[in-house]
Coordinates of C-alpha atoms in Angstrom, one line a residue:
X654 CA 5.2 -19.5 -13.2
X655 CA 8.1 -17.8 -11.0
X656 CA 7.4 -16.0 -7.9
X657 CA 8.7 -12.9 -9.3
X658 CA 6.5 -12.9 -12.2
X659 CA 3.7 -13.8 -9.8
X660 CA 4.2 -11.2 -7.4
X661 CA 6.0 -8.3 -9.0
X662 CA 3.9 -5.1 -8.9
X663 CA 1.2 -6.9 -6.8
X664 CA 2.7 -4.8 -3.9
X665 CA -0.8 -3.5 -3.4
X666 CA -3.6 -3.6 -0.9
X667 CA -7.1 -2.4 -1.1
X668 CA -7.0 0.3 1.4
X669 CA -10.3 -0.7 3.2
X670 CA -11.3 0.6 6.8
X671 CA -12.2 -1.7 9.3
X672 CA -16.1 -1.6 10.8
X673 CA -15.2 -0.4 13.7
X674 CA -12.7 2.1 12.7
X675 CA -15.0 5.2 12.3
X676 CA -18.0 5.4 14.9
X677 CA -18.6 9.2 13.8
X678 CA -20.3 11.0 11.3
X679 CA -18.1 13.2 9.6
X680 CA -19.5 16.9 8.9
X681 CA -20.0 17.8 5.2
X682 CA -16.9 19.4 3.7
X683 CA -16.3 21.6 0.8
X684 CA -12.6 21.1 1.0
X685 CA -11.2 19.0 -2.0
X686 CA -8.0 17.1 -3.1
X687 CA -5.7 19.6 -4.8
X688 CA -2.8 19.1 -7.1
X689 CA 0.5 21.2 -6.1
X690 CA 3.4 22.0 -8.3
X691 CA 6.5 23.6 -7.9
X692 CA 6.8 22.4 -4.4
X693 CA 10.9 22.3 -4.1
X694 CA 13.4 19.6 -5.3
X695 CA 12.1 16.7 -6.5
X696 CA 14.4 14.6 -8.5
X697 CA 12.1 11.7 -9.4
X698 CA 9.2 14.1 -10.8
X699 CA 6.7 13.0 -8.0
X700 CA 3.3 14.5 -8.0
X701 CA 1.7 16.1 -5.0
X702 CA -1.8 16.3 -4.2
X703 CA -2.8 17.9 -0.9
X704 CA -5.9 18.0 1.3
X705 CA -6.3 20.8 3.7
X706 CA -9.7 20.6 5.6
X707 CA -12.2 23.4 6.1
X708 CA -11.0 24.0 9.3
X709 CA -7.3 23.4 10.4
X710 CA -5.8 23.3 13.8
X711 CA -4.0 26.4 14.7
X712 CA -0.5 24.4 14.3
X713 CA -1.9 21.7 12.1
X714 CA -0.2 18.1 12.0
X715 CA 0.9 16.8 8.6
X716 CA 0.4 13.3 7.5
X717 CA 2.2 11.9 4.6
X718 CA -0.1 9.1 3.4
X719 CA 1.6 6.7 0.7
X720 CA 0.0 4.5 -1.7
X721 CA 0.9 1.1 -3.0
X722 CA 2.3 -0.1 -6.1
X723 CA 0.3 0.8 -9.2
X724 CA -1.9 3.2 -7.1
X725 CA -1.7 6.9 -6.9
X726 CA -2.2 9.8 -4.2
X727 CA -5.8 10.5 -5.5
X728 CA -6.9 6.6 -5.6
X729 CA -5.2 6.5 -1.7
X730 CA -7.4 9.8 -1.0
X731 CA -10.7 8.2 -2.1
X732 CA -9.8 4.6 -0.8
X733 CA -8.8 5.6 2.9
X734 CA -10.2 7.4 5.5
X735 CA -7.8 10.0 6.5
X736 CA -9.2 13.1 4.9
X737 CA -12.4 12.3 6.9
X738 CA -10.4 12.2 9.9
X739 CA -8.4 15.4 8.9
X740 CA -12.0 17.2 8.5
X741 CA -12.5 16.2 12.2
X742 CA -9.5 17.1 13.8
X743 CA -7.9 19.6 11.5
X744 CA -4.6 18.1 10.2
X745 CA -3.3 18.1 6.7
X746 CA -2.8 15.2 4.2
X747 CA -0.1 15.2 1.8
X748 CA -0.9 12.5 -0.9
X749 CA 2.0 11.9 -3.3
X750 CA 2.4 10.0 -6.3
X751 CA 5.1 8.1 -7.7
X752 CA 5.6 8.3 -11.4
X753 CA 7.8 5.5 -12.8
X754 CA 5.9 3.0 -14.8
X755 CA 5.6 0.6 -11.8
X756 CA 4.1 3.4 -9.7
X757 CA 5.9 1.9 -6.9
X758 CA 8.1 3.8 -4.4
X759 CA 11.9 3.7 -4.6
X760 CA 12.7 1.6 -1.6
X761 CA 15.6 -0.2 -3.1
X762 CA 18.3 2.0 -4.4
X763 CA 21.5 3.3 -2.6
X764 CA 19.9 6.7 -3.2
X765 CA 17.0 6.3 -1.4
X766 CA 18.2 4.6 1.6
X767 CA 20.3 7.5 3.1
X768 CA 19.6 11.1 4.1
X769 CA 19.6 13.4 1.1
X770 CA 20.7 10.7 -1.0
X771 CA 18.1 11.7 -3.8
X772 CA 15.3 9.8 -5.4
X773 CA 11.9 9.6 -3.6
X774 CA 12.4 10.5 -0.3
X775 CA 13.8 13.9 -1.4
X776 CA 10.9 15.1 -3.5
X777 CA 8.5 13.7 -0.4
X778 CA 10.9 16.0 2.2
X779 CA 10.1 18.8 -0.2
X780 CA 6.2 18.5 0.0
X781 CA 6.5 18.2 3.5
X782 CA 8.2 21.6 3.9
X783 CA 6.0 23.1 1.6
X784 CA 3.1 22.3 4.0
X785 CA 5.2 23.4 7.1
X786 CA 6.2 26.5 5.6
X787 CA 2.9 27.7 4.1
X788 CA 0.5 26.6 6.8
X789 CA 2.3 27.2 9.6
X790 CA 2.3 23.4 10.4
X791 CA 3.7 21.9 13.8
X792 CA 7.2 20.5 12.8
X793 CA 6.8 18.0 16.0
X794 CA 3.6 16.5 14.5
X795 CA 4.7 15.3 11.1
X796 CA 3.6 11.8 10.4
X797 CA 3.7 9.0 7.6
X798 CA 1.6 5.9 6.8
X799 CA 1.3 3.6 4.0
X800 CA 0.4 0.3 2.6
X801 CA 2.6 -2.4 0.7
X802 CA 5.0 -0.2 -1.3
X803 CA 3.6 2.9 0.8
X804 CA 4.2 0.7 3.9
X805 CA 7.9 0.1 3.0
X806 CA 8.6 3.7 2.2
X807 CA 7.3 4.6 5.6
X808 CA 10.0 2.6 6.8
X809 CA 12.3 4.1 4.7
X810 CA 11.1 7.9 5.2
X811 CA 11.6 7.4 9.1
X812 CA 15.2 5.9 8.6
X813 CA 16.1 8.5 6.3
X814 CA 14.7 11.5 8.2
X815 CA 14.3 10.5 12.0
X816 CA 14.4 14.3 12.9
X817 CA 11.4 15.1 10.6
X818 CA 8.8 12.5 11.8
X819 CA 7.1 11.8 15.0
X820 CA 5.8 8.6 14.1
X821 CA 4.8 6.0 11.2
X822 CA 2.3 3.2 10.6
X823 CA 3.1 0.4 8.4
X824 CA 0.4 -1.8 6.8
X825 CA 2.1 -5.0 5.1
X826 CA 5.4 -3.6 5.0
X827 CA 9.1 -4.8 5.1
X828 CA 12.1 -3.2 7.3
X829 CA 14.1 -0.6 6.3
X830 CA 16.8 -1.5 3.6
X831 CA 15.2 -5.0 3.3
X832 CA 14.2 -4.4 -0.2
X833 CA 17.8 -3.1 -1.2
X834 CA 19.2 -4.2 -4.3
X835 CA 22.3 -2.4 -5.0
X836 CA 21.1 -1.3 -8.2
X837 CA 18.3 -0.7 -10.0
X838 CA 16.1 -3.3 -9.7
X839 CA 13.0 -2.9 -8.0
X840 CA 12.3 -6.3 -6.8
X841 CA 14.3 -8.3 -3.9
X842 CA 12.4 -11.5 -3.8
X843 CA 14.5 -12.8 -0.6
X844 CA 12.8 -10.2 1.2
X845 CA 9.7 -10.3 -0.1
X846 CA 9.4 -13.9 0.6
X847 CA 10.5 -13.4 4.2
X848 CA 13.9 -15.0 3.8
X849 CA 15.9 -11.7 4.9
X850 CA 16.3 -12.9 8.6
X851 CA 18.9 -10.6 10.7
X852 CA 19.5 -9.9 14.2
X853 CA 17.9 -6.7 15.9
X854 CA 21.1 -5.4 15.6
X855 CA 21.9 -5.8 12.3
X856 CA 18.4 -4.0 11.5
X857 CA 19.2 -1.4 13.7
X858 CA 22.1 -0.5 12.2
X859 CA 20.9 -0.3 8.7
X860 CA 18.7 2.3 9.9
X861 CA 21.3 4.1 12.1
X862 CA 23.6 3.9 9.1
X863 CA 20.9 6.0 6.9
X864 CA 21.8 9.1 8.9
X865 CA 25.4 8.5 10.7
X866 CA 26.0 10.6 13.8
X867 CA 22.5 11.2 14.6
X868 CA 21.6 10.6 18.2
X869 CA 18.5 12.5 19.0
X870 CA 15.0 10.7 19.3
X871 CA 13.6 8.3 16.8
X872 CA 10.1 8.2 15.5
X873 CA 7.7 5.7 17.2
X874 CA 6.4 2.9 14.7
X875 CA 3.0 1.1 14.3
X876 CA 3.2 -2.2 12.7
X877 CA 0.6 -4.0 11.1
X878 CA 0.8 -7.7 9.1
X879 CA -1.4 -10.4 7.9
X880 CA -0.4 -13.8 8.9
X881 CA -1.4 -15.2 5.4
X882 CA 0.0 -12.2 3.4
X883 CA 1.3 -14.0 -0.1
X884 CA 2.9 -10.8 -1.4
X885 CA 5.4 -9.6 1.6
X886 CA 5.2 -12.7 3.9
X887 CA 4.6 -12.8 7.4
X888 CA 8.2 -12.8 8.9
X889 CA 8.8 -9.2 7.6
X890 CA 6.4 -8.6 10.7
X891 CA 8.6 -9.8 13.1
X892 CA 11.8 -8.6 11.2
X893 CA 10.3 -5.4 11.5
X894 CA 9.5 -5.8 15.2
X895 CA 13.1 -6.7 15.7
X896 CA 14.4 -3.5 13.8
X897 CA 12.5 -0.9 15.6
X898 CA 12.8 -2.3 18.9
X899 CA 16.3 -2.0 18.7
X900 CA 16.6 1.5 17.2
X901 CA 14.5 2.4 20.2
X902 CA 16.7 0.6 22.6
X903 CA 14.1 -1.5 23.7
X904 CA 13.8 -5.2 24.5
X905 CA 12.1 -7.5 22.1
X906 CA 9.6 -8.8 24.9
X907 CA 6.4 -7.1 25.0
X908 CA 5.5 -4.7 27.6
X909 CA 1.6 -5.2 26.7
X910 CA -0.5 -7.7 25.1
X911 CA -4.1 -7.7 24.2
X912 CA -6.8 -8.5 21.2
X913 CA -8.3 -5.3 20.2
X914 CA -10.6 -7.6 17.9
X915 CA -11.1 -11.4 16.9
X916 CA -7.8 -12.8 15.3
X917 CA -5.7 -9.7 16.1
X918 CA -2.8 -9.6 18.6
X919 CA -1.7 -6.4 19.6
X920 CA 1.5 -6.0 21.2
X921 CA 3.3 -2.9 22.4
X922 CA 7.2 -2.3 23.4
X923 CA 8.6 -0.1 25.9
X924 CA 5.4 1.3 27.4
X925 CA 1.7 -0.4 27.8
X926 CA 0.2 3.0 26.8
X927 CA -1.4 4.0 23.4
X928 CA 1.5 5.8 22.2
X929 CA 4.3 3.0 23.4
X930 CA 7.6 3.5 21.0
X931 CA 6.7 0.3 19.0
X932 CA 3.1 -1.2 18.4
X933 CA 2.7 -4.1 16.6
X934 CA -0.6 -5.7 15.5
X935 CA -0.6 -9.2 14.0
X936 CA -3.7 -9.9 11.7
X937 CA -4.5 -14.0 11.9
X938 CA -5.6 -15.0 8.4
X939 CA -5.3 -12.0 6.7
X940 CA -3.6 -11.5 3.2
X941 CA -2.0 -8.7 1.5
X942 CA -5.3 -7.4 0.8
X943 CA -4.9 -5.9 4.2
X944 CA -7.7 -3.9 5.9
X945 CA -6.7 -0.2 6.7
X946 CA -7.7 1.0 10.4
X947 CA -7.2 4.8 10.2
X948 CA -8.6 5.9 13.2
X949 CA -6.2 3.6 14.7
X950 CA -3.0 4.9 12.7
X951 CA -4.1 8.7 14.1
X952 CA -4.9 7.6 17.8
X953 CA -1.3 6.2 17.7
X954 CA -0.3 9.4 16.0
X955 CA -2.1 11.3 18.5
X956 CA -3.6 13.7 15.7
X957 CA -7.1 12.9 17.7
X958 CA -6.9 15.1 20.5
X959 CA -7.1 18.6 18.5
X960 CA -10.3 20.3 17.9
X961 CA -10.0 22.4 14.8
X962 CA -10.9 26.0 15.2
X963 CA -13.8 27.7 13.6
X964 CA -11.7 29.9 11.5
X965 CA -10.9 28.7 8.1
X966 CA -7.4 28.0 6.7
X967 CA -5.6 30.8 4.4
X968 CA -7.7 32.1 1.9
X969 CA -4.8 32.0 -0.7
X970 CA -4.4 29.1 -2.2
X971 CA -1.2 27.4 -3.1
X972 CA -0.5 27.0 -6.9
X973 CA -2.7 24.4 -8.2
X974 CA -3.9 22.5 -10.9
X975 CA -7.4 20.6 -10.8
X976 CA -7.4 17.3 -9.4
X977 CA -8.8 14.6 -11.9
X978 CA -12.4 14.8 -12.8
X979 CA -13.0 11.1 -12.9
X980 CA -12.7 9.8 -9.3
X981 CA -10.4 7.1 -8.6
X982 CA -12.0 3.5 -7.6
X983 CA -12.5 3.5 -3.8
X984 CA -10.8 0.5 -3.0
X985 CA -8.2 -0.2 -5.7
X986 CA -7.5 -3.7 -6.3
X987 CA -3.9 -5.4 -6.7
X988 CA -2.5 -4.7 -10.3
X989 CA 0.5 -6.1 -12.1
X990 CA 2.9 -4.1 -14.4
X991 CA 4.4 -5.5 -17.4
X992 CA 7.8 -7.0 -16.9
X993 CA 10.9 -4.4 -17.7
X994 CA 11.9 -6.5 -21.0
X995 CA 8.9 -7.0 -23.1
X996 CA 8.0 -10.7 -23.8
X997 CA 6.5 -11.8 -27.1
X998 CA 3.6 -10.5 -28.0
X999 CA 1.7 -13.5 -29.3
X1000 CA -1.9 -12.9 -29.9
X1001 CA -5.0 -15.4 -28.8
X1002 CA -5.5 -18.0 -31.0
X1003 CA -8.6 -18.5 -33.1
X1004 CA -8.8 -22.2 -32.8
X1005 CA -8.0 -24.2 -29.8
X1006 CA -4.4 -25.3 -29.5
X1007 CA -3.3 -28.5 -28.6
X1008 CA -4.1 -29.1 -24.9
X1009 CA -7.1 -26.9 -24.9
X1010 CA -9.5 -28.5 -22.5
X1011 CA -7.0 -30.0 -20.4
X1012 CA -7.0 -27.2 -17.6
X1013 CA -8.4 -26.4 -14.2
X1014 CA -9.6 -23.3 -12.8
X1015 CA -9.2 -21.9 -9.4
X1016 CA -11.6 -18.9 -8.4
X1017 CA -11.6 -16.9 -5.1
X1018 CA -13.5 -14.0 -4.0
X1019 CA -12.9 -11.3 -1.5
X1020 CA -15.9 -9.2 -1.3
X1021 CA -16.9 -6.2 0.9
X1022 CA -20.4 -4.4 0.8
X1023 CA -20.2 -3.0 -2.6
X1024 CA -17.5 -4.7 -4.6
X1025 CA -15.3 -7.4 -4.7
X1026 CA -11.9 -8.8 -6.0
X1027 CA -11.7 -11.9 -7.8
X1028 CA -8.5 -14.1 -8.2
X1029 CA -8.4 -16.7 -10.6
X1030 CA -5.7 -19.2 -11.4
X1031 CA -5.7 -20.8 -14.5
X1032 CA -3.6 -24.4 -14.7
X1033 CA -2.7 -26.1 -17.7
X1034 CA -3.2 -29.9 -16.7
X1035 CA -2.3 -31.3 -20.1
X1036 CA 1.0 -32.5 -21.6
X1037 CA 1.2 -29.5 -24.3
X1038 CA 1.6 -25.9 -24.0
X1039 CA -1.1 -23.7 -24.4
X1040 CA 0.1 -20.6 -26.5
X1041 CA -2.6 -18.2 -26.4
X1042 CA -5.3 -18.3 -24.4
X1043 CA -8.9 -16.8 -23.7
X1044 CA -11.0 -18.0 -20.7
X1045 CA -14.7 -17.6 -20.8
X1046 CA -17.2 -17.5 -18.0
X1047 CA -20.3 -15.9 -16.8
X1048 CA -20.6 -13.1 -13.9
X1049 CA -23.7 -13.6 -11.7
X1050 CA -26.2 -10.7 -12.2
X1051 CA -25.3 -7.7 -10.8
X1052 CA -21.4 -8.1 -10.9
X1053 CA -19.6 -5.6 -13.4
X1054 CA -15.8 -5.7 -13.7
X1055 CA -14.3 -2.2 -13.1
X1056 CA -10.6 -2.8 -13.5
X1057 CA -8.3 -6.3 -13.9
X1058 CA -4.8 -7.2 -14.1
X1059 CA -2.8 -9.9 -15.9
X1060 CA -5.3 -10.0 -18.5
X1061 CA -8.3 -7.9 -20.8
X1062 CA -11.4 -8.4 -19.8
X1063 CA -14.7 -7.8 -22.5
X1064 CA -17.6 -7.4 -21.5
X1065 CA -17.6 -6.2 -18.3
X1066 CA -20.5 -8.0 -17.2
X1067 CA -22.6 -11.0 -18.2
X1068 CA -20.8 -13.4 -20.4
X1069 CA -16.9 -12.3 -19.9
X1070 CA -13.8 -13.4 -21.9
X1071 CA -10.4 -12.5 -20.1
X1072 CA -7.6 -13.0 -22.7
X1073 CA -3.9 -13.1 -22.3
X1074 CA -1.8 -10.0 -22.2
X1075 CA 1.7 -9.9 -23.8
X1076 CA 3.5 -11.3 -21.2
X1077 CA 1.5 -14.2 -20.2
X1078 CA 0.3 -15.9 -23.3
X1079 CA 1.9 -19.1 -23.1
X1080 CA 0.9 -21.5 -20.0
X1081 CA 3.3 -24.9 -19.7
X1082 CA 2.4 -28.3 -19.2
X1083 CA 1.4 -28.2 -15.4
X1084 CA 2.0 -24.4 -15.0
X1085 CA -0.7 -21.7 -13.9
X1086 CA -1.4 -18.2 -14.5
X1087 CA -3.0 -16.0 -12.1
X1088 CA -5.2 -13.2 -13.2
X1089 CA -7.9 -11.3 -11.4
X1090 CA -10.3 -8.2 -11.3
X1091 CA -12.2 -5.7 -9.4
X1092 CA -15.8 -5.7 -9.6
X1093 CA -18.9 -4.0 -8.4
X1094 CA -22.0 -6.0 -7.1
X1095 CA -25.4 -5.3 -5.9
X1096 CA -25.8 -7.8 -3.1
X1097 CA -24.7 -10.9 -5.2
X1098 CA -21.1 -12.1 -4.5
X1099 CA -21.1 -15.6 -6.0
X1100 CA -18.7 -17.2 -8.5
X1101 CA -19.5 -18.3 -12.0
X1102 CA -20.3 -22.0 -12.4
X1103 CA -18.3 -22.7 -15.3
X1104 CA -15.3 -21.8 -17.2
X1105 CA -13.8 -22.8 -20.3
X1106 CA -10.1 -22.1 -21.9
X1107 CA -10.2 -21.7 -25.5
X1108 CA -13.5 -23.2 -25.8
X1109 CA -13.0 -26.5 -23.7
X1110 CA -14.5 -26.8 -20.3
X1111 CA -12.2 -26.7 -17.4
X1112 CA -12.4 -28.5 -14.2
X1113 CA -13.1 -26.1 -11.1
X1114 CA -11.1 -26.3 -8.0

């Protein structure tokens, strides 16, 4: 399986919060996530959800919170702590949703990579303008943050609209214009693999080229990346540091270095203070499933210094439609959309094909207090291709699948059968297919002990 097939659409991260991220108890809130329509120029038909806390600051800040590929604004709302922090500090959070089939943001087209060029950035700016006007928001305190594809779009928004944003925070992203393809393709393998290496000047010129002639202040940038990121490789961390230090006219030699927690190395450029022009956090051993420390983002933005007033926000609501009645999962997993050209739809066979039984399964679990994600790699170790497959295994007691990718799963607990989808039904000799799922658990996060491919037992690695 090619890297592109394996990674396309997996530009996601489970937006969890580090254990030390929140040390306060948020007050109960009646505020809800609300969908807003008719907010302005919106060339790609983005959706807008808005979170306005019960009490807002007199001149509230605005946070644009951008989801990962296959995600939505409501899912990012549920999977992160930005709304809880808004309750405490009185800022307003915009949770937009991309609407193309991949649910990825456009960070690759020429239109997206220039100010006012069209595509997603124009709709996102319309959302910000809407909130500024309706809630008398502070135009000097507008911020963007995102994870994976949302982190990539954070870089794009700060490059396209440096006069709008005061700062951004990028979790597992890539530099501005790194994903440029010059056409309609959403995927850039060279960038994803960390092979787009440029000088700091070259990276900086790409940002400056998005808004020619702009010479005023540039947004501050906070960059987070795991050293074991398997989707957007770790070299993208250093390339982002090059880019944003150059944009700010700074040396790439850190002004300040510390370790905020075990395995994390934090460097600051241009200042040793907590709101340096560029702050970068390298996370040892962390994969693309990156934890999001929302409190540290809000600290870097300076949004944690405002206590909201006792008076409520305006009582006249914006034009709204109710948000989904079914809440999205609190920790959305990576998910893979189908390729753009439909492959053959070979159904799983009812009898084992040649080569069945010559197989190996790798199974990796990443668990948290109430849930887990499992990555399953099925390798054909035989000499004949497997055409159509069904992998059976028994989940430990208390585990139940809530979402899956690259396979269909039935039932969701107990003895499970994972069947191929339309685009990965064939496993060539010595080739592999990667599937995965998210599950809840009641305390047991163990692995199945036995796997069978088309009825024949596989070796477990």
